[in-house]
CSV table of C-alpha atoms and ligand atoms in Angstrom, one decimal:
chain,number,residue,atom,x,y,z
Z,1,MET,CA,-45.0,27.6,-62.5
Z,2,TRP,CA,-47.4,26.4,-59.7
Z,3,LYS,CA,-49.8,29.6,-59.8
Z,4,GLY,CA,-53.0,27.2,-59.9
Z,5,ARG,CA,-52.7,26.4,-56.1
Z,6,PHE,CA,-51.4,29.6,-54.8
Z,7,ALA,CA,-53.3,33.0,-54.1
Z,8,GLN,CA,-50.2,34.9,-53.0
Z,9,ASP,CA,-46.8,35.6,-55.0
Z,10,THR,CA,-43.5,34.2,-53.5
Z,11,SER,CA,-42.1,36.7,-50.9
Z,12,SER,CA,-39.0,38.4,-52.7
Z,13,LEU,CA,-36.9,37.4,-49.7
Z,14,VAL,CA,-37.9,33.6,-50.2
Z,15,GLN,CA,-37.0,34.1,-54.0
Z,16,GLN,CA,-33.6,35.5,-52.8
Z,17,PHE,CA,-33.2,32.7,-50.4
Z,18,GLY,CA,-34.4,29.8,-52.8
Z,19,GLU,CA,-32.9,30.9,-56.1
Z,20,SER,CA,-30.3,28.6,-57.6
Z,21,ILE,CA,-30.0,30.4,-61.0
Z,22,SER,CA,-27.1,32.5,-59.8
Z,23,TYR,CA,-25.2,29.2,-59.9
Z,24,ASP,CA,-27.0,26.6,-61.7
Z,25,TRP,CA,-27.0,28.6,-64.9
Z,26,ARG,CA,-24.0,26.8,-66.0
Z,27,LEU,CA,-26.0,23.7,-66.4
Z,28,TYR,CA,-27.7,25.4,-69.5
Z,29,PRO,CA,-26.2,23.1,-72.3
Z,30,HIS,CA,-27.1,20.0,-70.5
Z,31,ASP,CA,-30.5,21.2,-69.8
Z,32,VAL,CA,-31.1,22.1,-73.3
Z,33,ALA,CA,-29.8,18.7,-74.5
Z,34,GLY,CA,-32.0,17.0,-72.0
Z,35,SER,CA,-35.0,19.0,-73.1
Z,36,ILE,CA,-34.4,18.3,-76.9
Z,37,ALA,CA,-34.0,14.5,-76.2
Z,38,HIS,CA,-37.2,14.5,-74.0
Z,39,ALA,CA,-39.2,16.5,-76.6
Z,40,ARG,CA,-38.1,14.0,-79.4
Z,41,ALA,CA,-39.3,11.0,-77.1
Z,42,GLN,CA,-42.7,13.1,-76.7
Z,43,ARG,CA,-42.9,13.5,-80.6
Z,44,GLU,CA,-42.4,9.5,-81.0
Z,45,ALA,CA,-45.0,9.0,-78.4
Z,46,GLY,CA,-47.5,11.1,-80.4
Z,47,LEU,CA,-47.7,13.9,-77.6
Z,48,LEU,CA,-46.2,16.5,-80.0
Z,49,ASP,CA,-47.0,17.0,-83.8
Z,50,ALA,CA,-44.0,17.5,-86.1
Z,51,SER,CA,-44.3,21.3,-86.1
Z,52,GLU,CA,-44.6,21.4,-82.4
Z,53,PHE,CA,-41.3,19.5,-82.0
Z,54,SER,CA,-39.6,21.5,-84.5
Z,55,ALA,CA,-40.5,24.7,-82.7
Z,56,ILE,CA,-39.4,23.3,-79.4
Z,57,GLU,CA,-36.1,22.1,-80.9
Z,58,ALA,CA,-35.4,25.3,-82.9
Z,59,GLY,CA,-36.5,27.5,-79.7
Z,60,LEU,CA,-34.3,25.6,-77.5
Z,61,LYS,CA,-31.3,25.9,-79.8
Z,62,GLU,CA,-32.0,29.6,-80.1
Z,63,ILE,CA,-32.1,29.8,-76.4
Z,64,LEU,CA,-28.7,28.0,-76.0
Z,65,ALA,CA,-27.0,30.4,-78.7
Z,66,ASP,CA,-28.4,33.4,-76.8
Z,67,ILE,CA,-27.0,32.2,-73.4
Z,68,GLU,CA,-23.8,31.3,-75.1
Z,69,ALA,CA,-23.5,34.8,-76.6
Z,70,GLY,CA,-24.4,36.4,-73.2
Z,71,ARG,CA,-27.8,37.8,-74.5
Z,72,PHE,CA,-30.1,35.8,-72.3
Z,73,GLU,CA,-31.5,37.5,-69.2
Z,74,PHE,CA,-31.6,35.0,-66.3
Z,75,LYS,CA,-34.5,35.8,-63.8
Z,76,THR,CA,-34.3,35.1,-60.1
Z,77,SER,CA,-37.9,35.0,-59.9
Z,78,LEU,CA,-37.7,31.8,-62.1
Z,79,GLU,CA,-35.6,30.2,-59.5
Z,80,ASP,CA,-33.5,27.8,-61.5
Z,81,ILE,CA,-32.0,27.2,-64.9
Z,82,HIS,CA,-34.8,24.7,-65.8
Z,83,MET,CA,-37.5,27.1,-65.2
Z,84,ASN,CA,-35.8,30.0,-66.8
Z,85,ILE,CA,-35.3,28.1,-70.1
Z,86,GLU,CA,-38.6,26.7,-70.1
Z,87,ALA,CA,-40.5,29.9,-69.4
Z,88,GLU,CA,-38.5,31.7,-72.1
Z,89,LEU,CA,-39.2,28.8,-74.6
Z,90,THR,CA,-42.9,29.3,-73.9
Z,91,ARG,CA,-42.7,33.0,-74.2
Z,92,ARG,CA,-40.9,32.5,-77.6
Z,93,ILE,CA,-42.9,29.7,-79.3
Z,94,GLY,CA,-46.2,29.8,-77.6
Z,95,PRO,CA,-48.3,26.7,-76.5
Z,96,ALA,CA,-45.9,24.0,-77.9
Z,97,GLY,CA,-43.5,25.2,-75.0
Z,98,ALA,CA,-46.0,24.4,-72.4
Z,99,LYS,CA,-46.1,20.8,-73.6
Z,100,LEU,CA,-42.4,20.3,-73.0
Z,101,HIS,CA,-42.8,19.6,-69.1
Z,102,THR,CA,-45.3,16.5,-69.9
Z,103,ALA,CA,-44.0,13.3,-68.1
Z,104,ARG,CA,-41.0,15.2,-66.6
Z,105,SER,CA,-40.2,16.9,-63.4
Z,106,ARG,CA,-37.3,19.2,-62.4
Z,107,ASN,CA,-36.3,16.5,-60.1
Z,108,ASP,CA,-35.3,14.0,-62.9
Z,109,GLN,CA,-34.3,17.2,-64.8
Z,110,VAL,CA,-31.6,18.3,-62.3
Z,111,ALA,CA,-30.3,14.8,-61.7
Z,112,THR,CA,-30.0,14.3,-65.6
Z,113,ASP,CA,-28.3,17.7,-65.9
Z,114,THR,CA,-25.6,17.3,-63.2
Z,115,ARG,CA,-24.9,13.9,-64.4
Z,116,LEU,CA,-24.2,15.4,-67.8
Z,117,TYR,CA,-22.2,18.1,-66.2
Z,118,CYS,CA,-20.1,15.8,-64.1
Z,119,ARG,CA,-19.4,13.6,-67.1
Z,120,ALA,CA,-18.2,16.5,-69.3
Z,121,GLU,CA,-16.1,17.9,-66.5
Z,122,ILE,CA,-14.5,14.6,-65.6
Z,123,ASP,CA,-13.4,14.3,-69.4
Z,124,GLY,CA,-11.8,17.6,-69.0
Z,125,LEU,CA,-10.2,16.9,-65.7
Z,126,LEU,CA,-8.8,13.6,-67.2
Z,127,ALA,CA,-7.0,15.4,-69.9
Z,128,SER,CA,-5.9,18.1,-67.6
Z,129,ILE,CA,-4.3,15.5,-65.2
Z,130,SER,CA,-2.7,13.8,-68.1
Z,131,GLY,CA,-1.1,17.1,-69.0
Z,132,LEU,CA,0.1,17.6,-65.5
Z,133,GLN,CA,1.6,14.2,-65.7
Z,134,GLY,CA,3.3,15.1,-69.0
Z,135,ALA,CA,4.9,18.1,-67.3
Z,136,LEU,CA,6.2,16.0,-64.4
Z,137,LEU,CA,7.4,13.4,-66.9
Z,138,ASP,CA,9.5,15.9,-68.7
Z,139,ARG,CA,11.1,17.1,-65.5
Z,140,ALA,CA,11.6,13.4,-64.2
Z,141,GLU,CA,13.3,12.7,-67.5
Z,142,LYS,CA,15.7,15.7,-67.2
Z,143,TYR,CA,16.6,14.7,-63.8
Z,144,ALA,CA,16.3,11.1,-64.1
Z,145,ALA,CA,19.9,10.6,-62.7
Z,146,THR,CA,20.1,13.4,-60.2
Z,147,PHE,CA,20.7,12.2,-56.8
Z,148,VAL,CA,18.6,13.7,-54.1
Z,149,PRO,CA,17.9,12.3,-50.4
Z,150,GLY,CA,14.6,10.5,-49.9
Z,151,TYR,CA,13.1,11.4,-46.7
Z,152,THR,CA,11.0,9.9,-43.8
Z,153,HIS,CA,9.9,11.9,-40.9
Z,154,LEU,CA,11.5,14.7,-42.9
Z,155,GLN,CA,14.8,13.4,-42.0
Z,156,ARG,CA,17.2,12.2,-44.5
Z,157,GLY,CA,16.7,8.5,-45.2
Z,158,GLN,CA,18.2,6.9,-48.3
Z,159,PRO,CA,19.3,8.3,-51.6
Z,160,VAL,CA,16.8,8.3,-54.7
Z,161,THR,CA,16.7,10.5,-57.7
Z,162,VAL,CA,14.7,13.5,-58.5
Z,163,GLY,CA,13.2,11.6,-61.4
Z,164,HIS,CA,12.1,8.8,-59.0
Z,165,HIS,CA,10.6,11.4,-56.5
Z,166,LEU,CA,8.7,13.1,-59.3
Z,167,LEU,CA,7.4,9.7,-60.7
Z,168,ALA,CA,5.8,9.0,-57.4
Z,169,TYR,CA,3.3,11.9,-58.1
Z,170,VAL,CA,2.8,10.6,-61.7
Z,171,GLU,CA,1.6,7.5,-60.1
Z,172,MET,CA,-0.7,9.2,-57.6
Z,173,LEU,CA,-2.4,11.1,-60.4
Z,174,GLU,CA,-2.8,8.1,-62.5
Z,175,ARG,CA,-5.0,6.7,-59.8
Z,176,ASP,CA,-6.8,9.9,-59.4
Z,177,LYS,CA,-7.6,9.6,-63.0
Z,178,GLY,CA,-8.8,5.9,-62.4
Z,179,ARG,CA,-11.1,7.1,-59.7
Z,180,LEU,CA,-12.6,9.9,-61.9
Z,181,ALA,CA,-13.1,7.4,-64.7
Z,182,ASP,CA,-14.7,5.0,-62.3
Z,183,ALA,CA,-17.1,7.7,-61.1
Z,184,ARG,CA,-17.8,8.6,-64.7
Z,185,LYS,CA,-18.7,5.0,-65.4
Z,186,ARG,CA,-21.2,4.8,-62.5
Z,187,LEU,CA,-22.8,8.2,-63.2
Z,188,ASN,CA,-23.4,7.8,-66.7
Z,189,VAL,CA,-26.9,6.5,-66.4
Z,190,SER,CA,-30.0,8.3,-67.4
Z,191,PRO,CA,-32.5,9.4,-64.8
Z,192,LEU,CA,-35.0,11.0,-67.2
Z,193,GLY,CA,-38.3,9.5,-66.9
Z,194,SER,CA,-38.1,9.0,-63.2
Z,195,GLY,CA,-40.3,12.0,-62.9
Z,196,ALA,CA,-41.1,13.7,-59.5
Z,197,LEU,CA,-40.2,10.4,-57.9
Z,198,ALA,CA,-42.5,7.6,-59.4
Z,199,GLY,CA,-42.1,7.7,-63.0
Z,200,SER,CA,-45.1,9.0,-65.1
Z,201,THR,CA,-48.4,7.4,-66.3
Z,202,ILE,CA,-47.2,8.7,-69.6
Z,203,ASN,CA,-44.5,6.5,-70.7
Z,204,LEU,CA,-41.9,7.9,-73.0
Z,205,ASN,CA,-38.9,5.8,-74.5
Z,206,ARG,CA,-36.4,6.1,-71.7
Z,207,HIS,CA,-33.7,4.1,-73.7
Z,208,ALA,CA,-34.1,6.5,-76.7
Z,209,ILE,CA,-33.7,9.5,-74.4
Z,210,ALA,CA,-30.7,7.8,-72.7
Z,211,ALA,CA,-29.0,7.0,-76.2
Z,212,GLU,CA,-29.5,10.4,-77.5
Z,213,LEU,CA,-27.7,12.1,-74.4
Z,214,GLY,CA,-25.0,9.4,-74.7
Z,215,PHE,CA,-25.9,7.6,-71.2
Z,216,GLY,CA,-24.9,3.8,-71.2
Z,217,SER,CA,-28.1,2.9,-69.6
Z,218,VAL,CA,-31.2,4.1,-67.7
Z,219,THR,CA,-31.6,4.1,-63.7
Z,220,THR,CA,-33.8,1.2,-62.5
Z,221,ASN,CA,-35.4,2.8,-59.5
Z,222,SER,CA,-37.2,6.0,-59.9
Z,223,MET,CA,-36.8,7.0,-56.1
Z,224,ASP,CA,-33.1,6.3,-56.0
Z,225,ALA,CA,-32.7,8.3,-59.2
Z,226,ILE,CA,-34.2,11.3,-57.7
Z,227,ALA,CA,-32.9,11.2,-54.4
Z,228,ASP,CA,-29.2,10.1,-54.5
Z,229,ARG,CA,-26.2,12.3,-55.1
Z,230,ASP,CA,-23.7,9.6,-54.6
Z,231,TYR,CA,-22.2,10.3,-58.1
Z,232,ILE,CA,-21.4,14.0,-57.0
Z,233,ALA,CA,-20.0,12.7,-53.8
Z,234,GLU,CA,-17.7,10.3,-55.7
Z,235,THR,CA,-16.7,13.3,-58.1
Z,236,LEU,CA,-15.9,15.4,-55.1
Z,237,PHE,CA,-14.0,12.6,-53.3
Z,238,ALA,CA,-11.8,11.8,-56.3
Z,239,ILE,CA,-11.2,15.5,-56.8
Z,240,GLY,CA,-10.5,16.0,-53.2
Z,241,LEU,CA,-8.0,13.3,-53.2
Z,242,CYS,CA,-6.4,14.7,-56.4
Z,243,GLY,CA,-6.2,18.0,-54.4
Z,244,VAL,CA,-4.5,16.1,-51.4
Z,245,HIS,CA,-1.9,14.7,-53.9
Z,246,LEU,CA,-1.1,18.0,-55.3
Z,247,SER,CA,-1.0,19.6,-51.8
Z,248,ARG,CA,1.7,17.2,-50.9
Z,249,LEU,CA,3.6,17.9,-54.0
Z,250,SER,CA,3.2,21.6,-53.2
Z,251,GLU,CA,4.7,20.8,-49.6
Z,252,ASP,CA,7.7,18.9,-51.1
Z,253,LEU,CA,8.3,21.9,-53.6
Z,254,ILE,CA,7.8,24.5,-50.7
Z,255,LEU,CA,10.6,22.7,-48.8
Z,256,TRP,CA,12.7,22.3,-51.8
Z,257,CYS,CA,12.8,25.8,-52.8
Z,258,SER,CA,13.8,27.1,-49.3
Z,259,ALA,CA,17.2,28.3,-48.6
Z,260,GLU,CA,17.6,25.4,-46.2
Z,261,PHE,CA,17.0,22.9,-49.2
Z,262,GLY,CA,17.8,24.8,-52.3
Z,263,PHE,CA,16.7,22.0,-54.5
Z,264,VAL,CA,14.5,23.9,-56.9
Z,265,ILE,CA,14.2,27.2,-58.6
Z,266,PHE,CA,10.8,28.3,-59.9
Z,267,SER,CA,10.6,30.8,-62.7
Z,268,ASP,CA,9.9,34.3,-61.7
Z,269,ALA,CA,6.5,34.0,-63.5
Z,270,HIS,CA,5.3,31.5,-60.9
Z,271,THR,CA,6.5,33.2,-57.9
Z,272,THR,CA,5.8,36.3,-56.0
Z,273,GLY,CA,7.7,38.9,-54.3
Z,274,SER,CA,7.3,40.7,-51.0
Z,275,SER,CA,6.1,44.3,-50.7
Z,276,LEU,CA,8.6,44.8,-47.9
Z,277,MET,CA,11.4,42.3,-48.1
Z,278,PRO,CA,13.3,42.9,-51.3
Z,279,GLN,CA,15.0,39.6,-51.5
Z,280,LYS,CA,12.0,37.4,-51.3
Z,281,LYS,CA,10.7,35.0,-53.9
Z,282,ASN,CA,7.8,33.1,-52.7
Z,283,PRO,CA,6.2,29.9,-53.7
Z,284,ASP,CA,2.7,31.2,-53.7
Z,285,VAL,CA,1.3,28.7,-56.4
Z,286,CYS,CA,2.4,25.8,-54.2
Z,287,GLU,CA,1.0,27.4,-51.0
Z,288,LEU,CA,-2.3,28.2,-52.5
Z,289,THR,CA,-2.6,24.8,-53.8
Z,290,ARG,CA,-2.1,23.4,-50.5
Z,291,GLY,CA,-4.6,26.0,-49.2
Z,292,LYS,CA,-7.4,25.6,-51.7
Z,293,THR,CA,-7.1,21.8,-51.1
Z,294,GLY,CA,-8.9,22.7,-47.7
Z,295,ARG,CA,-11.8,23.8,-49.9
Z,296,LEU,CA,-11.9,20.8,-52.0
Z,297,VAL,CA,-12.0,18.6,-48.8
Z,298,GLY,CA,-14.7,20.8,-47.3
Z,299,ASN,CA,-16.8,20.8,-50.4
Z,300,LEU,CA,-17.0,16.8,-50.1
Z,301,MET,CA,-17.9,17.2,-46.4
Z,302,ASN,CA,-20.4,19.8,-47.2
Z,303,LEU,CA,-22.4,17.5,-49.7
Z,304,LEU,CA,-22.2,14.4,-47.4
Z,305,VAL,CA,-23.5,16.4,-44.4
Z,306,ALA,CA,-26.2,17.8,-46.6
Z,307,VAL,CA,-27.4,14.6,-47.6
Z,308,LYS,CA,-27.0,12.4,-44.7
Z,309,GLY,CA,-30.4,13.1,-42.9
Z,310,LEU,CA,-32.8,13.4,-45.9
Z,311,PRO,CA,-35.8,11.0,-46.3
Z,312,LEU,CA,-36.3,9.8,-49.8
Z,313,THR,CA,-36.8,11.1,-52.1
Z,314,TYR,CA,-36.2,14.9,-53.3
Z,315,ASN,CA,-35.7,17.4,-50.7
Z,316,ARG,CA,-35.1,21.0,-51.3
Z,317,ASP,CA,-31.6,20.7,-49.4
Z,318,LEU,CA,-30.4,18.8,-52.5
Z,319,GLN,CA,-30.1,22.2,-54.3
Z,320,GLU,CA,-27.3,22.8,-52.1
Z,321,ASP,CA,-25.2,20.1,-53.9
Z,322,LYS,CA,-24.4,22.4,-56.8
Z,323,PRO,CA,-22.2,25.0,-55.1
Z,324,PRO,CA,-19.6,22.6,-53.8
Z,325,LEU,CA,-19.5,20.5,-57.1
Z,326,PHE,CA,-18.9,23.7,-59.2
Z,327,ASP,CA,-16.4,25.1,-56.8
Z,328,SER,CA,-14.4,21.8,-56.7
Z,329,ILE,CA,-14.4,21.5,-60.5
Z,330,ASP,CA,-13.4,25.2,-60.9
Z,331,THR,CA,-10.7,25.0,-58.3
Z,332,LEU,CA,-9.1,21.7,-59.2
Z,333,LYS,CA,-9.1,22.9,-63.0
Z,334,LEU,CA,-7.2,26.1,-61.9
Z,335,ILE,CA,-4.8,23.9,-59.7
Z,336,LEU,CA,-4.1,21.7,-62.6
Z,337,ALA,CA,-3.5,24.3,-65.2
Z,338,VAL,CA,-1.2,26.6,-62.9
Z,339,ASN,CA,0.6,23.6,-61.6
Z,340,THR,CA,1.4,22.4,-65.1
Z,341,GLU,CA,2.7,25.5,-66.2
Z,342,MET,CA,4.9,26.0,-63.2
Z,343,ILE,CA,6.5,22.5,-63.1
Z,344,ALA,CA,7.2,22.7,-66.9
Z,345,ALA,CA,9.3,25.7,-66.2
Z,346,MET,CA,10.9,24.7,-62.8
Z,347,GLU,CA,14.7,24.0,-62.6
Z,348,ILE,CA,16.4,21.7,-60.3
Z,349,ARG,CA,19.7,22.7,-58.7
Z,350,GLU,CA,21.4,19.5,-59.4
Z,351,GLU,CA,24.7,20.6,-57.6
Z,352,ARG,CA,22.7,21.1,-54.2
Z,353,CYS,CA,20.7,17.8,-54.6
Z,354,LEU,CA,24.0,15.9,-55.1
Z,355,ALA,CA,25.6,17.6,-52.2
Z,356,ALA,CA,22.8,16.7,-50.0
Z,357,ALA,CA,22.7,13.1,-51.3
Z,358,SER,CA,26.4,12.6,-50.6
Z,359,ASP,CA,25.8,12.7,-47.0
Z,360,PRO,CA,27.2,9.2,-46.2
Z,361,MET,CA,24.6,8.6,-43.4
Z,362,LEU,CA,22.3,8.1,-46.3
Z,363,LEU,CA,24.1,4.8,-46.9
Z,364,ALA,CA,23.9,3.3,-43.4
Z,365,THR,CA,21.3,1.0,-44.4
Z,366,ASP,CA,23.6,-0.2,-47.2
Z,367,LEU,CA,26.2,-1.0,-44.7
Z,368,ALA,CA,23.9,-2.9,-42.8
Z,369,ASP,CA,22.9,-4.9,-46.0
Z,370,TRP,CA,26.7,-5.4,-46.6
Z,371,LEU,CA,27.0,-7.0,-43.1
Z,372,VAL,CA,23.9,-9.2,-43.9
Z,373,LYS,CA,25.7,-10.4,-47.1
Z,374,GLN,CA,28.7,-11.5,-44.9
Z,375,GLY,CA,26.3,-13.7,-42.8
Z,376,ILE,CA,25.3,-11.3,-40.2
Z,377,PRO,CA,21.6,-11.4,-39.0
Z,378,PHE,CA,19.9,-8.1,-40.0
Z,379,ARG,CA,19.0,-7.0,-36.3
Z,380,HIS,CA,22.7,-7.5,-35.4
Z,381,ALA,CA,23.9,-5.8,-38.5
Z,382,HIS,CA,21.6,-2.9,-37.5
Z,383,GLU,CA,23.1,-2.5,-34.2
Z,384,LEU,CA,26.6,-2.6,-35.5
Z,385,VAL,CA,25.9,0.1,-38.0
Z,386,GLY,CA,24.2,2.1,-35.2
Z,387,LYS,CA,27.4,2.0,-33.2
Z,388,ALA,CA,29.2,3.2,-36.2
Z,389,VAL,CA,27.0,6.1,-36.5
Z,390,ALA,CA,27.2,7.0,-32.9
Z,391,GLU,CA,30.9,7.0,-33.2
Z,392,ALA,CA,30.6,9.2,-36.2
Z,393,ILE,CA,28.4,11.7,-34.4
Z,394,ALA,CA,30.6,11.7,-31.2
Z,395,THR,CA,33.9,12.1,-33.1
Z,396,GLY,CA,32.6,14.4,-35.8
Z,397,THR,CA,34.0,12.0,-38.3
Z,398,PRO,CA,32.0,11.3,-41.5
Z,399,LEU,CA,30.6,7.8,-41.5
Z,400,ASP,CA,32.6,6.7,-44.5
Z,401,GLN,CA,35.9,8.0,-43.0
Z,402,LEU,CA,35.6,5.8,-39.9
Z,403,ASP,CA,37.9,2.9,-39.3
Z,404,LEU,CA,35.1,0.4,-39.0
Z,405,THR,CA,37.3,-2.6,-38.4
Z,406,LYS,CA,37.9,-1.1,-34.9
Z,407,ILE,CA,34.1,-1.1,-34.2
Z,408,ASP,CA,33.7,-4.9,-34.8
Z,409,PRO,CA,35.7,-7.4,-36.4
Z,410,ALA,CA,32.7,-8.2,-38.6
Z,411,TYR,CA,33.7,-5.3,-40.6
Z,412,THR,CA,36.6,-5.7,-43.2
Z,413,ASP,CA,38.2,-3.0,-45.3
Z,414,ASP,CA,35.8,-3.9,-48.1
Z,415,ALA,CA,32.8,-2.6,-46.1
Z,416,LYS,CA,33.7,0.9,-47.3
Z,417,SER,CA,32.9,-0.1,-50.8
Z,418,VAL,CA,29.1,0.6,-50.0
Z,419,PHE,CA,29.9,4.4,-49.8
Z,420,ASN,CA,29.5,4.9,-53.4
Z,421,LEU,CA,26.4,6.6,-54.4
Z,422,GLN,CA,26.1,5.5,-58.2
Z,423,ARG,CA,26.7,2.0,-57.0
Z,424,ALA,CA,24.3,2.3,-54.1
Z,425,LEU,CA,21.4,3.4,-56.5
Z,426,ALA,CA,22.3,0.9,-59.2
Z,427,ALA,CA,21.8,-1.8,-56.7
Z,428,ARG,CA,18.3,-0.7,-56.0
Z,429,SER,CA,17.1,-2.5,-59.3
Z,430,ASN,CA,14.1,-4.5,-58.0
Z,431,PRO,CA,10.8,-3.5,-59.6
Z,432,GLY,CA,9.6,0.0,-58.3
Z,433,ALA,CA,13.0,0.7,-56.6
Z,434,PRO,CA,14.9,4.0,-57.7
Z,435,SER,CA,17.8,2.7,-59.9
Z,436,ILE,CA,18.5,5.1,-62.8
Z,437,ASP,CA,17.7,2.3,-65.2
Z,438,ASN,CA,14.4,1.6,-63.5
Z,439,VAL,CA,13.6,5.3,-63.7
Z,440,LYS,CA,14.4,5.5,-67.2
Z,441,SER,CA,12.3,2.5,-68.2
Z,442,GLU,CA,9.4,3.8,-66.0
Z,443,ILE,CA,9.6,7.2,-67.9
Z,444,ALA,CA,9.4,5.2,-71.3
Z,445,ARG,CA,6.4,3.2,-69.9
Z,446,TRP,CA,4.7,6.4,-68.9
Z,447,ARG,CA,5.5,7.8,-72.3
Z,448,SER,CA,3.9,4.8,-74.2
A,1,LIG,N1,-33.5,24.1,-58.3
A,1,LIG,C1,-33.7,22.8,-57.8
A,1,LIG,C2,-32.4,22.0,-57.5
A,1,LIG,O1,-31.3,22.4,-57.8
A,1,LIG,C3,-34.3,22.0,-59.0
A,1,LIG,C4,-35.3,20.9,-58.5
A,1,LIG,C5,-36.4,21.6,-57.7
A,1,LIG,N2,-37.5,20.5,-57.5
A,1,LIG,C6,-38.4,20.9,-56.5
A,1,LIG,N3,-39.2,19.9,-56.2
A,1,LIG,N4,-38.7,21.9,-55.9
A,1,LIG,O2,-32.4,21.1,-56.6
């Protein structure tokens, strides 16, 4: 591709070091689409005659079909997907192929391809995240009225329902979709025409190219368009954070399926056994989700560090943007698919959840609230309940069995009315709180 200036061939070690075809081959549908749009603009500018354009278009479509059918031989010596396709096109159709690279550089080509790739993959991720939300919603609906302790510091705090707990993740995933959709909006801009860094003396219709490729607009600074990879960083961040959310869900479920909690049972199809301990049933899907999230976070760091010291505009370092991008996309796709399947099949052990939620200590805050309703300032009420809790622990008496009137005259016999789980949940009826009615209307809202 640059033989004019060079007397020596590239060392084979340098070829091996510098190639990206082993991973950027997957940009091929976008590379072909970009090339066809570029060729059409060349035709409109009078740079190609009708038969040259037809030969280019047909040749590129044949190459696309060959790649799709696994019939295309990628060559490491041709470095990347852009040169592999262009060289093969020229081999097949002759001189017209050699005109395709007019007013174009691999620099605007790779920026275009990766934007198109991100756009398509984000669309797929949005659908997959919605699928996982659907599985969570189904479980939330089934267990909308299943009481379970809510935790802070992994200590039992206050009662909630399994439905409310699962809906928390539906919320997080919705924001993850919002971040991906937002990244998509910003990246859907056409860099084609930016050339190597300073546009071209041959002015093609950038708006027509952008429209053909479904871009919303064209980039407005050729150097920025070539140099920046913020759209990849944003995509990697949105993916990384989605992974972090699913890693936390995994951690909840790992705890919940332990003998100590015993709140959830996974299907045999989504767990593994031990080669040594016959009784084991391990939540590997959750653990791997948690583990793989480390890679998602690492991929974002990888890109940010690769870009941070680069002067404008293109530097070869930027070729290193793709492995973390592809890995994060592939990894999150798999995480979403396997978690959707696993959650759709998981069963909650309602009796275990209810037994844990029936710990009267969970209603200590409700007792303080009861005192507040009798006119006691909250800080004082907190202290009075604290004394009752200490007494319960010291005497081994359940909190709801204590004679509270002996602890402080502020208590009356009516105080014990707070120890009713149904009522305690129903009272939590403000927007966002876990009353069963709230959870049911949230489920209906998510469904619609
Ligand atoms: N394989 C390169 C990459 O992924 C394509 C762009 C090469 N441009 C250049 N000036 N060497 O970044």
